[in-house]
mmCIF file of C-alpha atoms in Angstrom:
data_model
loop_
_atom_site.group_PDB
_atom_site.id
_atom_site.type_symbol
_atom_site.label_atom_id
_atom_site.label_comp_id
_atom_site.label_asym_id
_atom_site.label_seq_id
_atom_site.Cartn_x
_atom_site.Cartn_y
_atom_site.Cartn_z
ATOM 1 C CA MET A 1 -2.675 -5.063 2.667
ATOM 2 C CA LEU A 2 -3.873 -2.031 -0.158
ATOM 3 C CA LEU A 3 -7.454 -0.014 -0.165
ATOM 4 C CA SER A 4 -7.650 -1.975 -3.830
ATOM 5 C CA ASP A 5 -6.978 -4.957 -2.697
ATOM 6 C CA TRP A 6 -9.945 -5.083 0.128
ATOM 7 C CA ARG A 7 -12.364 -3.496 -2.759
ATOM 8 C CA ALA A 8 -11.049 -6.073 -5.380
ATOM 9 C CA ALA A 9 -11.376 -8.968 -1.690
ATOM 10 C CA GLY A 10 -15.968 -8.015 -2.701
ATOM 11 C CA SER A 11 -16.697 -9.495 0.643
ATOM 12 C CA HIS A 12 -19.137 -6.023 1.478
ATOM 13 C CA PRO A 13 -18.987 -4.564 -2.284
ATOM 14 C CA ALA A 14 -21.809 -1.916 -1.147
ATOM 15 C CA ALA A 15 -19.729 -1.050 1.757
ATOM 16 C CA MET A 16 -17.078 -0.155 -1.073
ATOM 17 C CA SER A 17 -18.829 1.701 -3.814
ATOM 18 C CA PRO A 18 -18.270 4.468 -5.577
ATOM 19 C CA LYS A 19 -20.348 6.539 -3.529
ATOM 20 C CA VAL A 20 -18.738 5.762 -0.519
ATOM 21 C CA ASP A 21 -15.487 6.147 -2.192
ATOM 22 C CA SER A 22 -16.188 10.082 -3.266
ATOM 23 C CA VAL A 23 -16.383 11.004 0.281
ATOM 24 C CA LEU A 24 -13.610 8.894 1.847
ATOM 25 C CA GLU A 25 -11.378 9.731 -1.011
ATOM 26 C CA PRO A 26 -11.235 13.954 -0.126
ATOM 27 C CA VAL A 27 -10.559 13.194 4.013
ATOM 28 C CA LEU A 28 -7.564 10.862 3.458
ATOM 29 C CA SER A 29 -6.143 13.204 1.220
ATOM 30 C CA GLY A 30 -6.711 15.703 3.096
ATOM 31 C CA LEU A 31 -4.765 13.788 5.725
ATOM 32 C CA GLY A 32 -1.714 13.340 3.967
ATOM 33 C CA VAL A 33 -2.697 9.488 2.833
ATOM 34 C CA PRO A 34 -1.682 8.907 -1.153
ATOM 35 C CA ALA A 35 -4.295 7.792 -3.109
ATOM 36 C CA ASP A 36 -3.722 4.010 -3.051
ATOM 37 C CA PRO A 37 -2.468 3.069 0.637
ATOM 38 C CA ASP A 38 -0.953 0.389 2.777
ATOM 39 C CA CYS A 39 -4.694 -0.217 4.904
ATOM 40 C CA TRP A 40 -6.671 -2.348 7.496
ATOM 41 C CA ILE A 41 -10.142 -2.393 7.660
ATOM 42 C CA LEU A 42 -12.224 -2.770 11.063
ATOM 43 C CA TRP A 43 -16.059 -4.018 10.559
ATOM 44 C CA GLY A 44 -18.440 -3.112 12.204
ATOM 45 C CA ASP A 45 -20.850 -5.073 13.267
ATOM 46 C CA GLU A 46 -23.262 -4.329 10.019
ATOM 47 C CA PRO A 47 -21.769 -3.921 7.287
ATOM 48 C CA SER A 48 -22.635 -0.442 6.697
ATOM 49 C CA ARG A 49 -19.744 1.435 9.138
ATOM 50 C CA TRP A 50 -16.667 0.590 9.312
ATOM 51 C CA SER A 51 -12.777 2.207 9.358
ATOM 52 C CA LEU A 52 -10.141 2.265 7.693
ATOM 53 C CA ILE A 53 -6.871 2.803 9.469
ATOM 54 C CA THR A 54 -3.280 3.731 8.271
ATOM 55 C CA PRO A 55 0.122 4.493 9.178
ATOM 56 C CA THR A 56 1.836 7.748 6.731
ATOM 57 C CA PRO A 57 5.367 9.278 7.718
ATOM 58 C CA ALA A 58 3.810 11.937 9.708
ATOM 59 C CA GLY A 59 1.284 9.820 11.918
ATOM 60 C CA LEU A 60 -1.539 7.199 12.072
ATOM 61 C CA VAL A 61 -4.563 7.953 10.327
ATOM 62 C CA THR A 62 -7.822 6.458 11.184
ATOM 63 C CA ALA A 63 -11.316 7.251 8.825
ATOM 64 C CA ASN A 64 -14.267 6.122 10.446
ATOM 65 C CA VAL A 65 -17.534 5.746 6.751
ATOM 66 C CA ARG A 66 -20.780 5.194 7.290
ATOM 67 C CA VAL A 67 -22.137 4.040 4.468
ATOM 68 C CA SER A 68 -25.989 5.012 4.540
ATOM 69 C CA SER A 69 -26.733 8.101 6.410
ATOM 70 C CA PRO A 70 -30.337 8.032 6.326
ATOM 71 C CA GLN A 71 -31.589 10.743 3.564
ATOM 72 C CA GLU A 72 -27.791 12.072 3.373
ATOM 73 C CA GLY A 73 -25.283 9.205 1.853
ATOM 74 C CA PRO A 74 -21.979 7.786 2.587
ATOM 75 C CA ARG A 75 -20.283 10.021 5.663
ATOM 76 C CA ALA A 76 -16.645 10.059 6.509
ATOM 77 C CA ASN A 77 -14.858 11.253 9.103
ATOM 78 C CA GLY A 78 -11.024 11.455 9.546
ATOM 79 C CA LYS A 79 -7.845 12.560 11.962
ATOM 80 C CA LEU A 80 -4.242 11.892 12.147
ATOM 81 C CA VAL A 81 -2.697 11.221 15.064
ATOM 82 C CA ARG A 82 0.542 12.104 15.112
ATOM 83 C CA TRP A 83 3.411 9.329 16.192
ATOM 84 C CA SER A 84 4.092 9.972 19.493
ATOM 85 C CA ARG A 85 0.352 10.110 21.108
ATOM 86 C CA VAL A 86 -0.447 7.318 19.311
ATOM 87 C CA GLN A 87 -1.154 4.275 21.652
ATOM 88 C CA ILE A 88 -0.640 0.564 21.216
ATOM 89 C CA GLY A 89 -1.139 -2.405 23.232
ATOM 90 C CA ASP A 90 -0.243 -5.751 23.348
ATOM 91 C CA TYR A 91 0.380 -7.155 20.318
ATOM 92 C CA SER A 92 -0.418 -11.152 20.715
ATOM 93 C CA VAL A 93 -0.727 -14.630 18.374
ATOM 94 C CA GLU A 94 -1.752 -17.386 19.438
ATOM 95 C CA ILE A 95 -1.086 -20.763 17.911
ATOM 96 C CA ASN A 96 -3.062 -24.620 18.559
ATOM 97 C CA ALA A 97 -3.448 -27.382 17.343
ATOM 98 C CA GLY A 98 -2.527 -25.528 13.275
ATOM 99 C CA HIS A 99 -4.999 -23.250 14.125
ATOM 100 C CA ARG A 100 -3.954 -19.302 14.113
ATOM 101 C CA VAL A 101 -4.918 -15.885 16.281
ATOM 102 C CA LEU A 102 -3.276 -12.815 16.667
ATOM 103 C CA SER A 103 -4.441 -8.968 18.736
ATOM 104 C CA PHE A 104 -3.414 -5.735 18.392
ATOM 105 C CA GLN A 105 -4.688 -3.052 19.618
ATOM 106 C CA VAL A 106 -3.873 0.277 18.660
ATOM 107 C CA GLU A 107 -5.910 4.067 19.134
ATOM 108 C CA ASN A 108 -8.905 1.822 20.935
ATOM 109 C CA GLN A 109 -8.843 -0.811 17.846
ATOM 110 C CA VAL A 110 -8.279 -4.541 17.855
ATOM 111 C CA LEU A 111 -6.865 -5.477 14.735
ATOM 112 C CA HIS A 112 -7.487 -9.116 14.624
ATOM 113 C CA GLY A 113 -6.462 -12.196 12.350
ATOM 114 C CA VAL A 114 -7.373 -15.700 11.793
ATOM 115 C CA GLY A 115 -5.907 -18.555 9.839
ATOM 116 C CA ASP A 116 -4.603 -17.207 6.937
ATOM 117 C CA GLU A 117 -5.560 -13.490 7.503
ATOM 118 C CA CYS A 118 -2.697 -13.392 10.404
ATOM 119 C CA ASP A 119 0.299 -13.482 7.732
ATOM 120 C CA ILE A 120 -1.462 -10.234 6.045
ATOM 121 C CA LEU A 121 -2.391 -8.534 9.156
ATOM 122 C CA ALA A 122 1.851 -9.220 11.115
ATOM 123 C CA ALA A 123 3.410 -7.555 8.292
ATOM 124 C CA PHE A 124 0.432 -4.143 8.004
ATOM 125 C CA ILE A 125 1.408 -4.665 12.224
ATOM 126 C CA LEU A 126 5.108 -4.762 11.510
ATOM 127 C CA ARG A 127 5.286 -1.907 9.020
ATOM 128 C CA LEU A 128 2.957 0.002 11.407
ATOM 129 C CA LEU A 129 5.479 -0.216 14.604
ATOM 130 C CA ALA A 130 8.563 0.411 12.264
ATOM 131 C CA LEU A 131 6.820 4.042 10.747
ATOM 132 C CA MET A 132 5.730 4.473 15.436
ATOM 133 C CA ASP A 133 10.021 4.037 15.932
ATOM 134 C CA GLY A 134 10.881 5.049 12.399
ATOM 135 C CA ARG A 135 12.908 2.809 11.184
ATOM 136 C CA PRO A 136 13.102 1.256 7.967
ATOM 137 C CA THR A 137 9.302 -0.112 7.147
ATOM 138 C CA PRO A 138 10.671 -4.167 6.131
ATOM 139 C CA GLY A 139 8.928 -4.570 2.518
#
């Protein structure tokens, strides 16, 4: 899912405001991430803290965002983990009575999808695994 699609979904509009973009974009571009990356957003316990992961040819970029730091405003930091060092866990899909649950672990983060979100997450994971293996990414 593209970052612009996450913004358009609007599940947490204050978490993806222009102020937040002003600190996130330099972090992403500094790590070699294109302007509108294919990414996955991991929401924290509250929408004021969230993480973004995105695959790049060089490796996996992780950015952490804190929407409101006291007296500072938004804060973002990021890192690039080279593909040879990226740690992944199990990739599992469970289907029961028409309900789907997908789970995947990468760099100690658990990505999970439920229902229709499973298709979007599965496509993201397959692109991530292809880049990790040095294969062409699926459509």
